[in-house]
Amino acid sequence: MIEFAIGSVFATGPVRSVLVANRGEIARRVFATCRRLGYGTVAVFSDADAAAPHVREADVAVRLPGESSAQTYLRTDLLIGAALAAGADAIHPGYGFLSEKADFAQAVLDAGLRWIGPPPQAIAAMGSKVAAKKMMAAAGVPVLRELSPDDVAEADLPVLIKASAGGGGRGMRVVRDLADLPAQWQAARAEAESAFGDGTVFCEQYIETGRHIEVQILADAHGTVWAVGERECSIQRRHQKVVEEAPSPFVQAMPGLREKLFTAARDAARTIGYVGAGTVEFLVAPDGSFAFLEMNTRLQVEHPVSELTTGLDLVAWQLRVASGERLPAAQEPATHGSAVEVRLYAEDPAKDWQPASGTLHRFSVPGVGYAFETADPSSRSEPLVRLDSGVESGSVVGVHYDPMLAKVIVWAPRRDEAARLLASTLAAAEIHGLVTNRDLLVNVLRHPAFLAGDTDTAFFATHGLDTLAAPLVTPENERLSALAAALAVAAANRRAAPVLAGLPSGWRNLPSQSQRRVLIAGSPGSAGSLGSPGSPGSSGSLGSAGSSEHEIRYRLGRDGLTAEGFDAVALVSAAPDEVVLDIKGLRRTFRIGRYGDAVVVDSASGSVSFTLAPDFVDPADAVAAGSLLAPMPGTVVRLGAAVGDVVAAGQPILWLEAMKMEHQVSAPVAGVVTALPVAAGSQVDVGAVLAVVEEETE
């Protein structure tokens, strides 16, 4: 067990002002609790975040010159200097960035500031997954057997290679063929070195259909350790969590498992002298046996589900424990009801889930009763919706940081009620300007296997990621939305007309030629392909995948609306922001958002984004056939081909770095590279021509 002196970790005297060494959603979350408890707040911000909501909401904000994380949020000297300059006497690290860096925690203490987190010794003890597993094994906590790559046999397959120093799926490889092990080992080492500055990796047995269960820990400096319920986070994509919930339906159905997990988590915390809020993560096999994975020595992204099922404000208890307060009793608080959380990301399923950037024109989630706060579940009977978001309408999502927009969480007395309300809330949300993973989340929440609690780590492999990511809007309803968009645009044009603005656009006293509008749904783009981060062999279309074109022809006359290809559709009303249609006797409302040539239509059937096709195309705007366009702003990291090279379909042409990930841009067809106007280090904007590949002909 690691021993430490309380006085060396916790400063004395009251906390008056807290600096959050972070950004976005978690900064706003900590500030919300600080305001409720009467603490002053200090924000830090990069140049890219100058207009971010967390900057405006703090009492004082300090600029960190630069845009990248390395220039700003990862600079210990700048963060401590900001705290001292602003008069803060405590630093909360949030999650990510420096939250699990023992040297940062120690530097904060050495500066005479309060550290709102565990002792540096505890952080260091869990900083290496290899060392942490050995420590846990010695303490009697179950662990998976570590395998040497030289000793792995066919009987051990599949195995998982993991980075010792980091997480988030980076430096992680599943190996199912023994012949692939050496190459995958080296690839994982290289990725870990690049991502974390430490190329140490290890190998262990891979459990295909396990459950990812974690226990929320809260410990004071006087020896009391609480296990604040468990969470299930088994539904993951690329080893990153997508849906989280508390309690776990699997643990609930397995007699005695919860207490075994709680005991192991408490033992893990006591072994390293843990103080504060943290999470012990386990992999649970189908038979209920389990093994320690890692301990996150910080607040977790998914902590709201634990708060909503217990009524605890974990950030408040972080502040209290850091001031030396005792937990009020030796018994943990009971849990009530169920809470489910999803992570809403700006990413494009049609383009191999590449991160999206740009302006979030409108962001509205219906029914939100709580933002960054919890409620006592023991006295509630009605469901509630909580939103923890780092963005708002008008926010610009850049390429420098993680593209998570928000966490949407629902609590209800029953799990099925929570899932149903969360799905309908997401489906009704108005998210204009960026493509997101919303449809995937809704489809997962409504899936029979999810509702039955069958949510192991193979969920996407079992049910098909592409199937689950299918658009909520059917082709028929997409076409109706296109008609509504065309009518709304016409209404806006009519309203702006200098004469006869009261008449419907295109109205004729006698039958005449139809009005015509072409709208492109989805995310139209250039030919090309983009490999998934860390997966050079995979690629997704950068071209027209996910987009479709609708030509709408209609007339408005004495008999009302006549639209070609639409049977029994009558116009009830049309305004620039709302169109009401009667469809075979059923009245439906379409809400319209217009942003230049972009039109977003929201209805009970779902949301569709359109681009208005121009009536005439300027030849100067045409792009050469075979052009590969930048899907987002970023930096060209390296080139994989040169002008004149003969390339195969799918062969890497270059790698683009954006949103903390490296994206592979590949040849869409076999051919010859005829143009390559960029070089390593080039900064490119979205839509810039990266290369031109001329297809081979006979």
Short mmCIF file of C-alpha atoms in Angstrom, two decimals, residues 59-417:
data_model
loop_
_atom_site.label_atom_id
_atom_site.label_comp_id
_atom_site.label_asym_id
_atom_site.label_seq_id
_atom_site.Cartn_x
_atom_site.Cartn_y
_atom_site.Cartn_z
CA ASP A 59 -15.50 34.87 -13.51
CA VAL A 60 -12.05 35.34 -15.02
CA ALA A 61 -10.52 33.86 -18.19
CA VAL A 62 -6.83 33.65 -19.05
CA ARG A 63 -5.57 33.31 -22.62
CA LEU A 64 -3.08 30.57 -23.47
CA PRO A 65 -1.43 31.75 -26.71
CA GLY A 66 -1.67 29.20 -29.51
CA GLU A 67 -4.21 26.74 -30.87
CA SER A 68 -2.90 23.20 -30.50
CA SER A 69 -3.09 21.28 -27.23
CA ALA A 70 0.70 21.11 -27.04
CA GLN A 71 0.88 24.92 -27.13
CA THR A 72 -1.88 25.50 -24.60
CA TYR A 73 -3.76 22.96 -22.45
CA LEU A 74 -0.72 20.70 -22.08
CA ARG A 75 1.57 23.48 -20.80
CA THR A 76 2.08 23.06 -17.06
CA ASP A 77 3.91 26.38 -16.76
CA LEU A 78 1.15 28.35 -18.50
CA LEU A 79 -1.62 26.73 -16.47
CA ILE A 80 0.01 27.34 -13.10
CA GLY A 81 0.96 30.85 -14.16
CA ALA A 82 -2.66 31.51 -15.11
CA ALA A 83 -3.89 30.30 -11.71
CA LEU A 84 -1.45 32.52 -9.84
CA ALA A 85 -2.17 35.54 -12.03
CA ALA A 86 -5.94 35.16 -11.62
CA GLY A 87 -5.78 34.62 -7.86
CA ALA A 88 -7.04 31.04 -7.97
CA ASP A 89 -5.98 28.86 -5.04
CA ALA A 90 -7.00 25.49 -6.51
CA ILE A 91 -6.77 23.68 -9.85
CA HIS A 92 -9.24 21.09 -11.12
CA PRO A 93 -7.85 19.14 -14.10
CA GLY A 94 -11.13 17.82 -15.54
CA TYR A 95 -10.47 14.76 -17.70
CA GLY A 96 -8.03 14.25 -20.55
CA PHE A 97 -5.10 16.61 -21.13
CA LEU A 98 -3.01 16.66 -17.90
CA SER A 99 -5.59 15.11 -15.56
CA GLU A 100 -3.61 11.89 -15.10
CA LYS A 101 -0.11 13.34 -15.14
CA ALA A 102 1.53 12.93 -11.74
CA ASP A 103 4.18 15.56 -12.48
CA PHE A 104 1.47 18.14 -13.21
CA ALA A 105 -0.29 17.36 -9.93
CA GLN A 106 3.00 17.70 -8.07
CA ALA A 107 3.79 20.98 -9.81
CA VAL A 108 0.42 22.36 -8.71
CA LEU A 109 1.17 21.42 -5.09
CA ASP A 110 4.71 22.79 -5.31
CA ALA A 111 3.23 26.12 -6.43
CA GLY A 112 1.24 26.27 -3.18
CA LEU A 113 -2.08 25.57 -4.90
CA ARG A 114 -4.78 23.07 -3.96
CA TRP A 115 -4.93 20.02 -6.26
CA ILE A 116 -8.50 18.82 -6.87
CA GLY A 117 -7.52 15.24 -7.55
CA PRO A 118 -5.78 12.19 -6.07
CA PRO A 119 -2.24 12.28 -4.64
CA PRO A 120 0.52 12.37 -7.27
CA GLN A 121 1.79 9.04 -5.93
CA ALA A 122 -1.54 7.38 -6.67
CA ILE A 123 -1.62 8.85 -10.18
CA ALA A 124 1.91 7.61 -10.84
CA ALA A 125 1.06 4.14 -9.52
CA MET A 126 -1.72 3.75 -12.09
CA GLY A 127 0.10 5.59 -14.91
CA SER A 128 1.59 2.39 -16.30
CA LYS A 129 -0.96 -0.33 -17.03
CA VAL A 130 1.78 -2.97 -16.81
CA ALA A 131 2.94 -1.87 -13.36
CA ALA A 132 -0.65 -1.28 -12.20
CA LYS A 133 -1.69 -4.83 -13.07
CA LYS A 134 1.25 -6.28 -11.15
CA MET A 135 0.37 -4.14 -8.14
CA MET A 136 -3.28 -5.21 -8.29
CA ALA A 137 -2.34 -8.87 -8.61
CA ALA A 138 -0.19 -8.57 -5.51
CA ALA A 139 -3.16 -7.05 -3.66
CA GLY A 140 -5.40 -9.98 -4.62
CA VAL A 141 -7.41 -8.13 -7.28
CA PRO A 142 -8.05 -10.46 -10.27
CA VAL A 143 -6.08 -9.59 -13.42
CA LEU A 144 -5.68 -11.09 -16.89
CA ARG A 145 -2.44 -12.97 -17.43
CA GLU A 146 0.13 -10.88 -19.29
CA LEU A 147 1.52 -12.65 -22.35
CA SER A 148 4.93 -12.26 -23.91
CA PRO A 149 4.71 -11.86 -27.69
CA ASP A 150 7.33 -14.60 -28.02
CA ASP A 151 5.24 -17.04 -26.00
CA VAL A 152 1.80 -16.48 -27.53
CA ALA A 153 0.45 -19.75 -28.95
CA GLU A 154 -2.52 -20.55 -31.15
CA ALA A 155 -4.47 -21.58 -28.06
CA ASP A 156 -4.06 -18.06 -26.63
CA LEU A 157 -5.70 -16.33 -29.61
CA PRO A 158 -7.25 -13.89 -29.94
CA VAL A 159 -5.00 -11.53 -27.99
CA LEU A 160 -5.12 -7.80 -27.40
CA ILE A 161 -2.09 -5.52 -27.64
CA LYS A 162 -2.49 -2.38 -25.52
CA ALA A 163 -0.48 0.74 -24.80
CA SER A 164 0.74 0.89 -21.23
CA ALA A 165 0.67 4.67 -20.90
CA GLY A 166 -2.61 5.74 -22.49
CA GLY A 167 -6.15 4.97 -23.55
CA GLY A 168 -8.87 6.02 -25.97
CA GLY A 169 -8.19 3.04 -28.24
CA ARG A 170 -4.78 4.31 -29.39
CA GLY A 171 -1.95 1.80 -29.42
CA MET A 172 -4.49 -1.01 -29.29
CA ARG A 173 -4.66 -3.98 -31.68
CA VAL A 174 -6.68 -7.22 -31.71
CA VAL A 175 -4.67 -10.12 -33.17
CA ARG A 176 -6.45 -13.26 -34.36
CA ASP A 177 -3.71 -14.73 -36.55
CA LEU A 178 -0.34 -15.62 -35.01
CA ALA A 179 1.46 -14.54 -38.18
CA ASP A 180 0.14 -10.98 -37.73
CA LEU A 181 1.47 -10.58 -34.18
CA PRO A 182 4.98 -9.16 -34.93
CA ALA A 183 3.71 -6.50 -37.33
CA GLN A 184 0.80 -5.52 -35.09
CA TRP A 185 3.14 -5.34 -32.08
CA GLN A 186 5.42 -2.89 -33.88
CA ALA A 187 2.47 -0.86 -35.18
CA ALA A 188 1.02 -0.58 -31.67
CA ARG A 189 4.42 0.50 -30.29
CA ALA A 190 4.75 3.20 -32.93
CA GLU A 191 1.25 4.52 -32.32
CA ALA A 192 1.71 4.52 -28.53
CA GLU A 193 5.01 6.38 -28.88
CA SER A 194 3.38 8.99 -31.12
CA ALA A 195 0.27 9.41 -28.95
CA PHE A 196 1.72 9.21 -25.42
CA GLY A 197 5.50 9.58 -25.75
CA ASP A 198 5.86 6.04 -24.40
CA GLY A 199 6.04 3.07 -26.75
CA THR A 200 5.56 0.45 -24.02
CA VAL A 201 2.86 -2.04 -24.95
CA PHE A 202 1.72 -5.34 -23.50
CA CYS A 203 -0.33 -8.31 -24.57
CA GLU A 204 -3.17 -10.20 -22.90
CA GLN A 205 -5.99 -12.55 -23.79
CA TYR A 206 -8.85 -10.90 -25.64
CA ILE A 207 -12.36 -11.73 -24.46
CA GLU A 208 -14.63 -11.35 -27.49
CA THR A 209 -17.95 -11.01 -25.69
CA GLY A 210 -17.05 -9.56 -22.33
CA ARG A 211 -18.68 -6.74 -20.44
CA HIS A 212 -16.86 -3.49 -19.70
CA ILE A 213 -17.95 -2.74 -16.14
CA GLU A 214 -16.52 0.07 -14.05
CA VAL A 215 -16.98 1.04 -10.43
CA GLN A 216 -17.10 4.68 -9.36
CA ILE A 217 -14.81 5.25 -6.36
CA LEU A 218 -14.95 8.12 -3.90
CA ALA A 219 -12.40 8.14 -1.08
CA ASP A 220 -11.44 10.64 1.61
CA ALA A 221 -8.06 11.20 3.24
CA HIS A 222 -9.19 9.50 6.45
CA GLY A 223 -9.48 5.94 5.18
CA THR A 224 -13.10 5.77 4.02
CA VAL A 225 -13.61 4.41 0.50
CA TRP A 226 -17.00 4.36 -1.20
CA ALA A 227 -17.98 2.28 -4.21
CA VAL A 228 -20.61 4.58 -5.72
CA GLY A 229 -22.40 2.08 -7.93
CA GLU A 230 -21.24 0.42 -11.13
CA ARG A 231 -21.57 1.52 -14.74
CA GLU A 232 -21.71 -0.56 -17.88
CA CYS A 233 -19.81 0.82 -20.85
CA SER A 234 -19.67 -2.23 -23.10
CA ILE A 235 -20.98 -0.64 -26.31
CA GLN A 236 -17.80 0.71 -27.86
CA ARG A 237 -16.52 1.63 -31.30
CA ARG A 238 -12.77 1.54 -31.92
CA HIS A 239 -12.41 0.83 -28.19
CA GLN A 240 -14.09 4.13 -27.34
CA LYS A 241 -17.31 4.22 -25.34
CA VAL A 242 -20.53 5.16 -27.11
CA VAL A 243 -23.31 4.37 -24.60
CA GLU A 244 -22.94 4.19 -20.81
CA GLU A 245 -25.46 3.30 -18.14
CA ALA A 246 -25.93 2.75 -14.43
CA PRO A 247 -26.59 0.30 -13.00
CA SER A 248 -25.42 -2.55 -15.26
CA PRO A 249 -28.23 -4.89 -16.34
CA PHE A 250 -25.70 -7.74 -16.48
CA VAL A 251 -24.47 -7.15 -12.93
CA GLN A 252 -28.04 -6.88 -11.68
CA ALA A 253 -28.85 -10.28 -13.15
CA MET A 254 -25.76 -12.01 -11.66
CA PRO A 255 -26.22 -12.71 -7.92
CA GLY A 256 -23.29 -11.62 -5.78
CA LEU A 257 -21.31 -10.03 -8.63
CA ARG A 258 -21.90 -6.42 -7.58
CA GLU A 259 -20.41 -6.87 -4.12
CA LYS A 260 -17.42 -8.75 -5.52
CA LEU A 261 -16.74 -5.90 -7.93
CA PHE A 262 -17.19 -3.31 -5.17
CA THR A 263 -14.78 -5.17 -2.89
CA ALA A 264 -12.15 -5.42 -5.62
CA ALA A 265 -12.54 -1.72 -6.44
CA ARG A 266 -12.18 -0.68 -2.81
CA ASP A 267 -9.11 -2.90 -2.44
CA ALA A 268 -7.58 -1.33 -5.54
CA ALA A 269 -8.16 2.17 -4.18
CA ARG A 270 -6.74 1.36 -0.75
CA THR A 271 -3.70 -0.35 -2.27
CA ILE A 272 -2.52 2.90 -3.84
CA GLY A 273 -3.70 5.25 -1.07
CA TYR A 274 -6.33 6.75 -3.31
CA VAL A 275 -8.12 9.98 -2.37
CA GLY A 276 -10.87 11.69 -4.36
CA ALA A 277 -13.06 10.51 -7.25
CA GLY A 278 -11.80 7.78 -9.56
CA THR A 279 -12.89 4.75 -11.53
CA VAL A 280 -11.77 1.12 -11.41
CA GLU A 281 -12.46 -0.65 -14.69
CA PHE A 282 -13.04 -4.41 -15.06
CA LEU A 283 -13.60 -6.83 -17.90
CA VAL A 284 -16.33 -9.29 -16.92
CA ALA A 285 -16.67 -12.63 -18.71
CA PRO A 286 -20.05 -14.20 -19.54
CA ASP A 287 -19.76 -16.51 -16.53
CA GLY A 288 -19.35 -13.56 -14.13
CA SER A 289 -15.61 -13.91 -13.58
CA PHE A 290 -13.79 -10.62 -13.92
CA ALA A 291 -10.35 -9.06 -14.20
CA PHE A 292 -8.90 -5.61 -13.49
CA LEU A 293 -8.29 -3.51 -16.59
CA GLU A 294 -7.10 -0.15 -15.31
CA MET A 295 -7.85 2.66 -12.89
CA ASN A 296 -8.69 6.14 -14.13
CA THR A 297 -7.34 8.55 -11.55
CA ARG A 298 -9.75 11.33 -12.42
CA LEU A 299 -13.40 12.10 -13.04
CA GLN A 300 -14.81 10.01 -15.90
CA VAL A 301 -16.68 11.33 -18.92
CA GLU A 302 -19.62 9.11 -17.94
CA HIS A 303 -19.84 10.23 -14.30
CA PRO A 304 -23.34 11.79 -14.75
CA VAL A 305 -25.07 8.37 -14.77
CA SER A 306 -23.61 7.68 -11.33
CA GLU A 307 -24.71 11.10 -10.11
CA LEU A 308 -28.26 10.69 -11.36
CA THR A 309 -28.71 7.25 -9.78
CA THR A 310 -27.26 8.27 -6.37
CA GLY A 311 -28.03 11.97 -6.09
CA LEU A 312 -24.35 12.74 -5.41
CA ASP A 313 -22.56 15.70 -6.96
CA LEU A 314 -19.17 14.08 -7.54
CA VAL A 315 -17.46 17.38 -8.36
CA ALA A 316 -18.72 18.84 -5.07
CA TRP A 317 -17.26 15.86 -3.23
CA GLN A 318 -13.98 16.26 -5.08
CA LEU A 319 -13.78 19.80 -3.73
CA ARG A 320 -14.76 18.76 -0.21
CA VAL A 321 -12.35 15.85 -0.05
CA ALA A 322 -9.53 18.05 -1.37
CA SER A 323 -10.23 20.37 1.57
CA GLY A 324 -9.79 17.46 3.99
CA GLU A 325 -13.47 16.74 4.69
CA ARG A 326 -14.60 13.25 5.66
CA LEU A 327 -17.18 11.23 3.82
CA PRO A 328 -20.25 11.32 6.08
CA ALA A 329 -20.60 7.57 6.70
CA ALA A 330 -18.93 4.26 6.06
CA GLN A 331 -21.88 3.09 3.95
CA GLU A 332 -22.21 4.20 0.33
CA PRO A 333 -25.43 5.89 -0.81
CA ALA A 334 -28.04 3.62 -2.36
CA THR A 335 -28.86 3.77 -6.06
CA HIS A 336 -32.33 4.36 -7.48
CA GLY A 337 -33.68 3.91 -10.99
CA SER A 338 -31.60 3.79 -14.17
CA ALA A 339 -29.60 6.37 -16.09
CA VAL A 340 -28.35 6.09 -19.67
CA GLU A 341 -25.83 8.43 -21.30
CA VAL A 342 -24.76 8.82 -24.92
CA ARG A 343 -21.88 10.79 -26.39
CA LEU A 344 -23.00 12.98 -29.27
CA TYR A 345 -20.09 13.46 -31.67
CA ALA A 346 -19.56 15.56 -34.78
CA GLU A 347 -18.56 12.74 -37.10
CA ASP A 348 -19.70 11.42 -40.46
CA PRO A 349 -20.78 7.77 -40.69
CA ALA A 350 -20.80 7.98 -44.50
CA LYS A 351 -17.11 8.93 -44.49
CA ASP A 352 -15.78 6.20 -42.22
CA TRP A 353 -16.72 8.23 -39.13
CA GLN A 354 -14.23 10.98 -39.80
CA PRO A 355 -14.58 13.95 -37.41
CA ALA A 356 -16.60 16.88 -38.71
CA SER A 357 -15.77 20.55 -38.24
CA GLY A 358 -17.52 23.81 -38.95
CA THR A 359 -20.23 26.03 -37.50
CA LEU A 360 -22.96 24.50 -35.38
CA HIS A 361 -25.70 26.84 -36.55
CA ARG A 362 -28.38 25.52 -34.22
CA PHE A 363 -28.19 23.20 -31.23
CA SER A 364 -31.39 22.54 -29.31
CA VAL A 365 -32.24 19.45 -27.25
CA PRO A 366 -35.89 19.27 -26.15
CA GLY A 367 -37.05 18.58 -22.62
CA VAL A 368 -33.78 19.37 -20.83
CA GLY A 369 -34.50 19.92 -17.16
CA TYR A 370 -30.95 19.81 -15.85
CA ALA A 371 -27.63 21.02 -17.18
CA PHE A 372 -24.43 19.91 -15.44
CA GLU A 373 -26.32 19.02 -12.26
CA THR A 374 -27.97 16.11 -10.54
CA ALA A 375 -31.17 15.48 -8.61
CA ASP A 376 -32.17 13.21 -5.75
CA PRO A 377 -33.54 10.07 -7.43
CA SER A 378 -34.99 8.59 -4.24
CA SER A 379 -37.95 10.98 -4.26
CA ARG A 380 -38.57 11.13 -8.02
CA SER A 381 -41.14 9.28 -10.05
CA GLU A 382 -40.87 11.19 -13.35
CA PRO A 383 -37.97 10.83 -15.83
CA LEU A 384 -35.55 13.69 -16.34
CA VAL A 385 -33.23 14.80 -19.15
CA ARG A 386 -29.77 16.21 -18.42
CA LEU A 387 -27.48 17.89 -20.94
CA ASP A 388 -23.74 18.38 -20.41
CA SER A 389 -22.48 20.25 -23.46
CA GLY A 390 -19.44 22.26 -24.45
CA VAL A 391 -21.20 23.94 -27.38
CA GLU A 392 -24.26 26.01 -28.14
CA SER A 393 -25.94 27.47 -31.21
CA GLY A 394 -23.32 29.37 -33.19
CA SER A 395 -20.31 27.49 -31.78
CA VAL A 396 -17.50 26.66 -34.17
CA VAL A 397 -16.15 23.12 -33.91
CA GLY A 398 -12.52 23.22 -34.99
CA VAL A 399 -9.94 20.61 -35.85
CA HIS A 400 -7.69 20.94 -32.82
CA TYR A 401 -9.70 19.06 -30.18
CA ASP A 402 -12.02 16.15 -29.63
CA PRO A 403 -15.27 16.60 -31.64
CA MET A 404 -17.67 15.59 -28.84
CA LEU A 405 -20.55 18.06 -28.84
CA ALA A 406 -22.45 16.92 -25.77
CA LYS A 407 -23.47 14.17 -23.40
CA VAL A 408 -27.21 13.59 -23.25
CA ILE A 409 -28.34 11.68 -20.17
CA VAL A 410 -31.76 10.44 -19.11
CA TRP A 411 -32.77 9.10 -15.70
CA ALA A 412 -35.99 7.14 -15.19
CA PRO A 413 -37.37 4.75 -12.57
CA ARG A 414 -36.99 1.92 -15.13
CA ARG A 415 -34.28 1.20 -17.68
CA ASP A 416 -36.65 0.80 -20.64
CA GLU A 417 -38.23 4.17 -19.86
#
